[in-house]
mmCIF file of C-alpha atoms and ligand atoms in Angstrom:
data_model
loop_
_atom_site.group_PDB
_atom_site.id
_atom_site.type_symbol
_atom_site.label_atom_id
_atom_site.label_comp_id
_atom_site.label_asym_id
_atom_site.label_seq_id
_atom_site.Cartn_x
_atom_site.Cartn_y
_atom_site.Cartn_z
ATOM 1 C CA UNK A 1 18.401 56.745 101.308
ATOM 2 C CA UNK A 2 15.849 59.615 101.756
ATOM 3 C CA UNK A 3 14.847 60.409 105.172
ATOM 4 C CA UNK A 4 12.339 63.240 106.796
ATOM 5 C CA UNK A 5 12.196 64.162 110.684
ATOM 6 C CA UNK A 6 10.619 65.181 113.226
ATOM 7 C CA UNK A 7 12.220 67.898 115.747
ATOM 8 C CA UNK A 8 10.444 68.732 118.548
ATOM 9 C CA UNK A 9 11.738 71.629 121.348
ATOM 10 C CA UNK A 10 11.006 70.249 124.582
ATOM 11 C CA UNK A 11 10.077 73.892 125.600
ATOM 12 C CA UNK A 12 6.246 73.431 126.310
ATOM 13 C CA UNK A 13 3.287 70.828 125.162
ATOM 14 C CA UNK A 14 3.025 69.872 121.210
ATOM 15 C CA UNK A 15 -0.475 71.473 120.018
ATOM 16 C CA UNK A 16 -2.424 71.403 117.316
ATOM 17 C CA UNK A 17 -0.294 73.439 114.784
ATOM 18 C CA UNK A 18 2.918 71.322 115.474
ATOM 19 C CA UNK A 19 0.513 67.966 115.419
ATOM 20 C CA UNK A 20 -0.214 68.917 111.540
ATOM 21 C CA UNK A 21 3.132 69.965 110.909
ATOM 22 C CA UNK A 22 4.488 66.503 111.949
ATOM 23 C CA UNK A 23 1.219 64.663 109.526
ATOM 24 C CA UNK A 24 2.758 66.289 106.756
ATOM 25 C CA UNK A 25 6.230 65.671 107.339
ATOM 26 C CA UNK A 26 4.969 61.898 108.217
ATOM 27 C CA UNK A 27 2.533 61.565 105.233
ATOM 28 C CA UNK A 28 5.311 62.843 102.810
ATOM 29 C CA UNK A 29 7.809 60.479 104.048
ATOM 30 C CA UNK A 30 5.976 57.635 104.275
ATOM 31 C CA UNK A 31 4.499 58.303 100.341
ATOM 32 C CA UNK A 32 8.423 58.667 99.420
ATOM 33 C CA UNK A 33 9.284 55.600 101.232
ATOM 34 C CA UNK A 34 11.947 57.418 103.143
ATOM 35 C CA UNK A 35 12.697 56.775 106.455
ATOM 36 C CA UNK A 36 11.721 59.130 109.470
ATOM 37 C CA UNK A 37 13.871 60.395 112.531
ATOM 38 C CA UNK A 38 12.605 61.723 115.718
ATOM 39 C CA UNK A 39 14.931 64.267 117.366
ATOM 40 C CA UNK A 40 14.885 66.220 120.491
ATOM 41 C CA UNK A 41 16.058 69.749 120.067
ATOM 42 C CA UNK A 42 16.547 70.343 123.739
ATOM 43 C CA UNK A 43 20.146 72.584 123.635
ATOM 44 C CA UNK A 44 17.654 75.659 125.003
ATOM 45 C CA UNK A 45 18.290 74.639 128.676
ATOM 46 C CA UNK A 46 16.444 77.318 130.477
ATOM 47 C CA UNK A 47 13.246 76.688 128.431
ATOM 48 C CA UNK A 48 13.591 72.976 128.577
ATOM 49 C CA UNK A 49 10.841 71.693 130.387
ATOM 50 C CA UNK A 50 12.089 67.799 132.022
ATOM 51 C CA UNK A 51 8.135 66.331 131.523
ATOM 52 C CA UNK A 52 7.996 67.625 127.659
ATOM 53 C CA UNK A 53 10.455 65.338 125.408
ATOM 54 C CA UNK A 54 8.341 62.084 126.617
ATOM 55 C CA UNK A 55 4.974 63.843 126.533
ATOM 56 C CA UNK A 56 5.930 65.005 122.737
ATOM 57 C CA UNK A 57 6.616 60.849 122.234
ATOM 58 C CA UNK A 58 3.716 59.854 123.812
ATOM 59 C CA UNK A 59 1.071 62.844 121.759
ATOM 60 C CA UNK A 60 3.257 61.608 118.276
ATOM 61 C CA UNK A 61 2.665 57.794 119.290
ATOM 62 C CA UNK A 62 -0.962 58.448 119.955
ATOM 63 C CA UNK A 63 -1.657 59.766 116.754
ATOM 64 C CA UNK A 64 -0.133 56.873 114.983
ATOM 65 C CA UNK A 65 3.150 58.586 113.805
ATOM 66 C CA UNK A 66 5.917 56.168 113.838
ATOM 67 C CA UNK A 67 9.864 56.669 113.422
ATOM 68 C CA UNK A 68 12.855 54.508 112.447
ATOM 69 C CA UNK A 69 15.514 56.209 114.474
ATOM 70 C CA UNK A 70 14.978 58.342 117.502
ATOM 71 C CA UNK A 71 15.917 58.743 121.223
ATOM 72 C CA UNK A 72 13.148 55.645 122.159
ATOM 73 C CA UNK A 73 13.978 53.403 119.123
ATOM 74 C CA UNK A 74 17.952 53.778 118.631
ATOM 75 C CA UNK A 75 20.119 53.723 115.801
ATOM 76 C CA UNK A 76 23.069 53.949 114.095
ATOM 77 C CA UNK A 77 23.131 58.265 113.885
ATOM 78 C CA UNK A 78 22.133 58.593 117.361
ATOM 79 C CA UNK A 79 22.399 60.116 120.117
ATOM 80 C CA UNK A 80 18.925 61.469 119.109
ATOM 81 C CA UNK A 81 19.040 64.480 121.934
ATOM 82 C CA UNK A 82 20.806 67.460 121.058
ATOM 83 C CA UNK A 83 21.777 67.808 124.768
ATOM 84 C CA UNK A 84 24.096 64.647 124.175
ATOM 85 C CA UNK A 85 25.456 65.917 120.537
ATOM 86 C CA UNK A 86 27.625 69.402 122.144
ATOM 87 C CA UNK A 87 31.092 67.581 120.788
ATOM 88 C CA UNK A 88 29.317 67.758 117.112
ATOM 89 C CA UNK A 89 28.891 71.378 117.374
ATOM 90 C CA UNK A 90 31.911 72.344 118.940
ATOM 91 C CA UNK A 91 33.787 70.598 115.707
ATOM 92 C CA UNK A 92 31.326 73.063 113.528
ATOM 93 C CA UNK A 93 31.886 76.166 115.215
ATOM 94 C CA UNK A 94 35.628 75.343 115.542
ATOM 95 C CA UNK A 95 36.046 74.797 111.490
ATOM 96 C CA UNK A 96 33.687 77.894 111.401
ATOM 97 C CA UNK A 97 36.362 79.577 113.538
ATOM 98 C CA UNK A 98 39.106 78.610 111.759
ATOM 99 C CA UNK A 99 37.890 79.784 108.054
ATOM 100 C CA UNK A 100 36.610 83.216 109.811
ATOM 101 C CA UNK A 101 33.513 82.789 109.192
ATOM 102 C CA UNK A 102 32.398 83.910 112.890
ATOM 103 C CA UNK A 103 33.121 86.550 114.756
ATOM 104 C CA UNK A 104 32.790 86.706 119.048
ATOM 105 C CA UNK A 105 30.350 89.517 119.686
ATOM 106 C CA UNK A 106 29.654 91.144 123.098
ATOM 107 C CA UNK A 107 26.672 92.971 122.414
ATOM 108 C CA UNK A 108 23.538 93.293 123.946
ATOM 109 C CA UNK A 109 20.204 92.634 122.535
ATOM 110 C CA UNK A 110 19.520 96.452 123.411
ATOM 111 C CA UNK A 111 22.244 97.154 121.632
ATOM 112 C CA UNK A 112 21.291 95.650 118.451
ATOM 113 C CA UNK A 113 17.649 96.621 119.038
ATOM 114 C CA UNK A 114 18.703 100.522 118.582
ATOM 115 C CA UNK A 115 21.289 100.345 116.117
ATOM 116 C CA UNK A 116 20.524 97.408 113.917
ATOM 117 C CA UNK A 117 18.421 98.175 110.717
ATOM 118 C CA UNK A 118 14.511 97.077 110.197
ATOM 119 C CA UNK A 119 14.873 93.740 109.500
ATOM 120 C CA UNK A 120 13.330 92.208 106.051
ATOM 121 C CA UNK A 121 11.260 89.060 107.545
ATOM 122 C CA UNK A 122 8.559 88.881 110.080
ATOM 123 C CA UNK A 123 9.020 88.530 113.463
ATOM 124 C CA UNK A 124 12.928 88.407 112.883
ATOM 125 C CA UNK A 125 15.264 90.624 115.070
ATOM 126 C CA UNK A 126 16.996 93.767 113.783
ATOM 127 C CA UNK A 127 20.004 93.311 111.577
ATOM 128 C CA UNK A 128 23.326 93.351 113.178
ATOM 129 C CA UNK A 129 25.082 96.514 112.701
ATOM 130 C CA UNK A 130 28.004 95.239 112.821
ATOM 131 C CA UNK A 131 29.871 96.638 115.581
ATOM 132 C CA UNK A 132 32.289 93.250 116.878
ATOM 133 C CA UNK A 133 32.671 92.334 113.114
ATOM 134 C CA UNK A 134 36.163 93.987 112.711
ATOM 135 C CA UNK A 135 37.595 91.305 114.925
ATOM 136 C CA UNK A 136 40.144 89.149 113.206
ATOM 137 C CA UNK A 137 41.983 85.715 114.446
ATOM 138 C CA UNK A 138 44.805 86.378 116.959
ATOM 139 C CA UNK A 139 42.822 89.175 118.724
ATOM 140 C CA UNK A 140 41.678 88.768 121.950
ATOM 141 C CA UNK A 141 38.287 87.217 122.971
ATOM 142 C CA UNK A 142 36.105 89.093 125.889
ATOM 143 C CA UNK A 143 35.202 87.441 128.526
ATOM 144 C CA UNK A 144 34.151 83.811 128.800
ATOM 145 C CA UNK A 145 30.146 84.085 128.883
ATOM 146 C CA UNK A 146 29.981 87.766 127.472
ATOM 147 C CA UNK A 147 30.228 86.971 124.263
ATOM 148 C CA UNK A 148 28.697 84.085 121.116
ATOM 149 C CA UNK A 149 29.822 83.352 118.170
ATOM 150 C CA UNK A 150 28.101 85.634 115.182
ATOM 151 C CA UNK A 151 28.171 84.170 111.511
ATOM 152 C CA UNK A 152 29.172 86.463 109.284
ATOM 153 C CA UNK A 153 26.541 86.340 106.410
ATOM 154 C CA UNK A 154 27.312 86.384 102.887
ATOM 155 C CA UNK A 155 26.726 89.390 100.623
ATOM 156 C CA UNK A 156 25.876 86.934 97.930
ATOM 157 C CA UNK A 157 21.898 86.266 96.771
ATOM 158 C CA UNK A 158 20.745 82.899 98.004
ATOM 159 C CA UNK A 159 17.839 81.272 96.543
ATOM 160 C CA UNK A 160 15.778 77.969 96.698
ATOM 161 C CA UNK A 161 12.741 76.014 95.714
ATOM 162 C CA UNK A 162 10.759 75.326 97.965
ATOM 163 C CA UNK A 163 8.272 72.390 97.977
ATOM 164 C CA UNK A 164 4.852 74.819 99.179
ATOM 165 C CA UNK A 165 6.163 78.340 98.765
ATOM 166 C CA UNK A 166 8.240 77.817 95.331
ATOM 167 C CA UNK A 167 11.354 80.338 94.644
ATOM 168 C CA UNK A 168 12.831 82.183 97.296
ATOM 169 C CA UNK A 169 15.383 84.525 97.554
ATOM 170 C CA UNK A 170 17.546 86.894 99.430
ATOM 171 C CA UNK A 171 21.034 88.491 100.244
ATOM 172 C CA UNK A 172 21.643 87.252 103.668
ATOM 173 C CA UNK A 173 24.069 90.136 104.634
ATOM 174 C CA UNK A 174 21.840 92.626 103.629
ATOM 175 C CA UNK A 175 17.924 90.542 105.110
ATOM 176 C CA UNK A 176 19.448 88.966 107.825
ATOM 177 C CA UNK A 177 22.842 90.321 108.979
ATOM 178 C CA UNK A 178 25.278 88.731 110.710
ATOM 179 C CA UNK A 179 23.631 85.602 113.354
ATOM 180 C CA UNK A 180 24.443 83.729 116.261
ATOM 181 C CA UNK A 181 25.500 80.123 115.966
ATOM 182 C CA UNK A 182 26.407 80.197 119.731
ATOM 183 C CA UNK A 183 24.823 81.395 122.818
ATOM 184 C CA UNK A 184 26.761 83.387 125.468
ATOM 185 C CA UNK A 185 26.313 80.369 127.504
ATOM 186 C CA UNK A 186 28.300 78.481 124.704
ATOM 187 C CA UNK A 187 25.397 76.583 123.802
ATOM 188 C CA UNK A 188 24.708 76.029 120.275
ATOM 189 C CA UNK A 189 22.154 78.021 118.368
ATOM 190 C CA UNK A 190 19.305 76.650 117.150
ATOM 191 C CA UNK A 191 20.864 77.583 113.069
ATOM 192 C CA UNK A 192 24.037 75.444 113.612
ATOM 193 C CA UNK A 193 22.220 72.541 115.753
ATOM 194 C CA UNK A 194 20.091 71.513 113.415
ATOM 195 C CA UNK A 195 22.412 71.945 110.544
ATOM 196 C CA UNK A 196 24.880 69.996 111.954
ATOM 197 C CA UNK A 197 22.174 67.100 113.037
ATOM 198 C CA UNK A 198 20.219 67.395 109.741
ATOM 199 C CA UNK A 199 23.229 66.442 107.575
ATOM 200 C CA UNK A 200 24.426 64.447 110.398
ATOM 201 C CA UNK A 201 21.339 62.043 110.446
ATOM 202 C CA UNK A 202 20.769 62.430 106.603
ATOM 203 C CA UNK A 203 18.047 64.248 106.364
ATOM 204 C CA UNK A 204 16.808 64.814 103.057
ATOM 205 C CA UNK A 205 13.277 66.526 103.626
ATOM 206 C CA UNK A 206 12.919 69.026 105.962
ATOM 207 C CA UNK A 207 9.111 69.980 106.559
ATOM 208 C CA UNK A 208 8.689 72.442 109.168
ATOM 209 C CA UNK A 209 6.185 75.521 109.608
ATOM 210 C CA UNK A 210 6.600 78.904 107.315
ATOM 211 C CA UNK A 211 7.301 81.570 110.425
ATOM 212 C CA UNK A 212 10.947 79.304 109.760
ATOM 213 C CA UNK A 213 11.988 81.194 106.254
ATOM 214 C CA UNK A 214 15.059 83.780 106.945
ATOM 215 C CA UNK A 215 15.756 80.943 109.702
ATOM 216 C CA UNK A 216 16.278 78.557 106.430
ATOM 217 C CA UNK A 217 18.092 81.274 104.384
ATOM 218 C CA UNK A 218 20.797 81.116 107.403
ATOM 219 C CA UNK A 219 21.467 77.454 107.549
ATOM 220 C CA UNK A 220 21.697 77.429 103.872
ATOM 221 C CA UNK A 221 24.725 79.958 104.444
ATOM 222 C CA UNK A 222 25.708 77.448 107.681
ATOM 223 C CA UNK A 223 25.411 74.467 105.218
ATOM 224 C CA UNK A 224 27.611 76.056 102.565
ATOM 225 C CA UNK A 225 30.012 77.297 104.746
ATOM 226 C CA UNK A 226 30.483 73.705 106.700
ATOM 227 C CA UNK A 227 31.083 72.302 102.923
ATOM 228 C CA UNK A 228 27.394 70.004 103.671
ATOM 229 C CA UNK A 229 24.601 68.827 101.538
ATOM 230 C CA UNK A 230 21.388 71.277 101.780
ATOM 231 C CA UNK A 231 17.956 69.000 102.128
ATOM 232 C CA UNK A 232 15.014 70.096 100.257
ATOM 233 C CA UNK A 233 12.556 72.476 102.300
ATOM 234 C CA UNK A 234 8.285 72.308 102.843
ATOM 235 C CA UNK A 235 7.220 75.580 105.086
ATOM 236 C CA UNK A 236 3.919 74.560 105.545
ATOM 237 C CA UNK A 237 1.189 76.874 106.986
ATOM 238 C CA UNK A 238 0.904 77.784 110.332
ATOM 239 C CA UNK A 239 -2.294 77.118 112.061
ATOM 240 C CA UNK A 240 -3.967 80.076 113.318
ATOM 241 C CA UNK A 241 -6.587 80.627 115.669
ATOM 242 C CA UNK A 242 -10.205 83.002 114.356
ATOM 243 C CA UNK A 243 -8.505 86.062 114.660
ATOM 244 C CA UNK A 244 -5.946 85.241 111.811
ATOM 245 C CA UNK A 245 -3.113 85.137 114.371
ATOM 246 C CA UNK A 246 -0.567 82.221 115.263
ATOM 247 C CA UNK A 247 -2.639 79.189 117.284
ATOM 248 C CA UNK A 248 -1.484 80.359 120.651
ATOM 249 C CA UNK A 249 -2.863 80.172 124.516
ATOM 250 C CA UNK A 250 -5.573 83.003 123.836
ATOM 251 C CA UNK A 251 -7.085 80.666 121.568
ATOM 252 C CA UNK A 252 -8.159 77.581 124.357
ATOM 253 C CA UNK A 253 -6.271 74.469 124.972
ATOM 254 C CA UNK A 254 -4.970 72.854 122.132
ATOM 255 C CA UNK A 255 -2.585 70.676 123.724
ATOM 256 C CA UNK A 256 -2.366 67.188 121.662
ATOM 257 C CA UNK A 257 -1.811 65.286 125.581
ATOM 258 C CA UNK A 258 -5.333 67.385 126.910
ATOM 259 C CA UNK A 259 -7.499 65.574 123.961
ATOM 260 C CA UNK A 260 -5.642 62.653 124.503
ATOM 261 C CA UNK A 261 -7.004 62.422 127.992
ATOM 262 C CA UNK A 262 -10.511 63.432 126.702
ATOM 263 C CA UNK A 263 -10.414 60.494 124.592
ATOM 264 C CA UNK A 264 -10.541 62.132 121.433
ATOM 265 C CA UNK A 265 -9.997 60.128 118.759
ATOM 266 C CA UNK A 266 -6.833 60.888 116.915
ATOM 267 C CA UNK A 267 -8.594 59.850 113.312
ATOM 268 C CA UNK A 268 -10.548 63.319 114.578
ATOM 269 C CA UNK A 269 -7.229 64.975 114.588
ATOM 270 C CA UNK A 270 -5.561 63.577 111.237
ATOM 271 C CA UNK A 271 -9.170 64.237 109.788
ATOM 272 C CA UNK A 272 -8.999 67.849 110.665
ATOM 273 C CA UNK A 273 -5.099 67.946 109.811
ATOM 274 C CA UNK A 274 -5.794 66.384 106.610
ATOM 275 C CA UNK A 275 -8.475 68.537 105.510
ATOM 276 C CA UNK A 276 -7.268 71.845 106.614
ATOM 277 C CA UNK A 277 -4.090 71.143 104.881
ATOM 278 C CA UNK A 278 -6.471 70.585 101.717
ATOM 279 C CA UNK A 279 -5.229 67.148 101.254
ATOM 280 C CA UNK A 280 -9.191 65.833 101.323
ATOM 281 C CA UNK A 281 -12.420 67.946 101.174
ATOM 282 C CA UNK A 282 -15.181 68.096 103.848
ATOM 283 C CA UNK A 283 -16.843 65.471 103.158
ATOM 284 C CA UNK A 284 -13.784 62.632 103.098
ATOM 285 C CA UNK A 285 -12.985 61.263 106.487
ATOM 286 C CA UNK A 286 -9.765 59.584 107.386
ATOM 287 C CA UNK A 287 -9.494 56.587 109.699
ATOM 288 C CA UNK A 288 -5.862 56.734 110.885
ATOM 289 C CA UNK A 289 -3.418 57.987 109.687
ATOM 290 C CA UNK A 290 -1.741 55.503 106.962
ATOM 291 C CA UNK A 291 -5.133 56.061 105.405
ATOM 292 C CA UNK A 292 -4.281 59.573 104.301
ATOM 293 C CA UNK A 293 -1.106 58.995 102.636
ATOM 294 C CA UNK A 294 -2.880 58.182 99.334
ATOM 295 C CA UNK A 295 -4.074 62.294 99.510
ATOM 296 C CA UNK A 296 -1.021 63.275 100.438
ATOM 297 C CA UNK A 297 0.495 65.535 97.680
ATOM 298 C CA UNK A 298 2.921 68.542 97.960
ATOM 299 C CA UNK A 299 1.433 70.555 95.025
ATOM 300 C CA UNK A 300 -2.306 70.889 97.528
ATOM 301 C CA UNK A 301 -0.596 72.616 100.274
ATOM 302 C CA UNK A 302 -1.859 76.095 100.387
ATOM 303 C CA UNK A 303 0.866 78.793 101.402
ATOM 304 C CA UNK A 304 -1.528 80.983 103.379
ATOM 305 C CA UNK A 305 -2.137 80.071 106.428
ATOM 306 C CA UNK A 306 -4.661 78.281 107.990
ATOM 307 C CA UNK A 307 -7.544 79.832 110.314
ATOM 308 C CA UNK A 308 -9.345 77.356 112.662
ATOM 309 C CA UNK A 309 -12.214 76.580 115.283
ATOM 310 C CA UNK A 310 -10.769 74.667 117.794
ATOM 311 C CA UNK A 311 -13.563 73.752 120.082
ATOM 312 C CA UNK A 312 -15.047 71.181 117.435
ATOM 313 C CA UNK A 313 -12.375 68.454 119.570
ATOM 314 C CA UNK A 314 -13.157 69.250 123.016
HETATM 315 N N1 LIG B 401 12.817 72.495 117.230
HETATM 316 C C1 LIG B 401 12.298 73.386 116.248
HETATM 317 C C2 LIG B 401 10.872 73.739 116.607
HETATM 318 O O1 LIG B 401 10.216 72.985 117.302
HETATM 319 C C3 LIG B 401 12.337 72.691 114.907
HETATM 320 C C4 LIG B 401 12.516 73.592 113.809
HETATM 321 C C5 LIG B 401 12.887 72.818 112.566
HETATM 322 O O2 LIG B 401 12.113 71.952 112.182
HETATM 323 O O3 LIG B 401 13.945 73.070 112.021
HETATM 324 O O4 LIG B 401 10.418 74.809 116.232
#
């Protein structure tokens, strides 16, 4: 069976942007009949904030999106918090361990900053330069919490369709370099967590926003390398404020739980989603949100992104 999700980081409030990520991921599903899983990406513990899984719930509820599996509902690929899925990613990074794919790495983020190469996506960090990467098994490890776990990136052009952008492409080694799939805190990364939970839960669609590219092009390699199924990819637009950059606090309070308590309506919101997504043109108005599934249609999606006046809900 085909099934989309939703994966909020319990890190802060859900906005605006995320809000019409999640539509489209919802909209999409629901027009493929697949079934939908809400899951809590909360392995970042110092950024976890304890109030924001159940406010991201409650601002997803509001707006009508619904779920079959998730940490509220059940079901049978639970647990539906990363927090409570560690033994799942110890398994990956050991079998990543054992067919040397990874390699422990002590350096610093200074480090890397002054020797790695420019990298070749926005907003990414420089590429490794590969000091630790001589290590082979049987060598010693540093010390317990100096050190993660760096995937060793194949020099091998990757490529996929994807459902808004089209063809994309890259050599990982050479974009990307070698990444962390653990912190030094052995914590998961955010690459092997939600490869191991996508395929996991049986994920087919992934929609998330487009600033998550070279991320993608690194769980591809993660997905290969664990021997598991790659889901299709939507990077949708990001929603930016009028300056042209990334919706953000400068821009005024777009918090989803702020217009819930101004008793906005949320047809307002899947209205605005809708049309700024150019699923509907100014004129159409949607009443909830099953109403706009009819619209829905990958092939409208612009890739650029989005610029918006926020006040209109406030
Ligand atoms: N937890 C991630 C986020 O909120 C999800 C990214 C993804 O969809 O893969 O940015």
């Amino acid at each position: 069976m085909s099934a989309g999700r939703f994966a909020p980081s319990p890190t802060g409030a859900q906005h605006l942007g995320n809000a019409r990520t999640y539509l489209l991921a919802y909209w999409s599903a629901r027009k493929a009949k697949s079934k939908l899983v809400l899951r809590i990406e909360d392995v970042d513990s110092p950024r976890v904030k304890p109030w924001a899984s159940q406010q991201a719930i409650d601002d997803l509820s509001w707006l009508g999106v619904s779920w079959e599996e998730g940490p509220d509902v059940g079901g049978s690929n639970g647990p539906y918090l990363q927090s409570q899925r560690m033994p799942l990613y110890r398994d990956a990074l050991q079998t990543l361990i054992r067919t040397d794919r990874v390699f422990p790495c002590a350096c610093t983020r200074k480090d890397i900053q002054e020797a790695g190469s420019a990298p070749h996506f926005d907003h990414e960090p420089a590429v490794y330069p590969g000091f630790c990467a001589g290590w082979k098994q049987g060598d010693a490890l540093p010390a317990e919490g100096t050190y993660c776990w760096r995937f060793r990136a194949g020099d091998q052009s990757r490529e996929f369709t994807d459902l808004v952008l089209g063809s994309r492409e890259c050599v990982p080694a050479v974009a990307l370099g070698a990444f962390p799939v653990t912190q030094k805190n052995g914590e998961p990364s955010y690459q092997l967590a939600v490869v191991v939970d996508d395929a996991a839960m049986g994920i087919t669609e992934v929609v998330r926003g487009n600033d998550l590219i070279a991320s993608t092009f690194r769980q591809i390699e993660l997905y290969s390398a664990l021997g598991l199924q790659v889901p299709r990819f939507a990077h949708v637009p990001l929603v930016c404020g009028p300056d042209g950059r990334r919706l953000a606090k400068r821009h005024g309070d777009t918090r989803l739980s702020l217009y819930r308590e101004r008793g906005v309506s949320p047809a307002k919101i899947i209205t605005w989603a809708a049309r700024s997504a150019g699923l509907i043109d100014e004129h159409t108005h949607v009443e909830n949100i099953e109403s706009a599934i009819e619209h829905f249609d990958w092939s409208k999606i612009p890739e650029r992104d989005t610029r918006v006046e926020t006040d209109g809900f406030q």
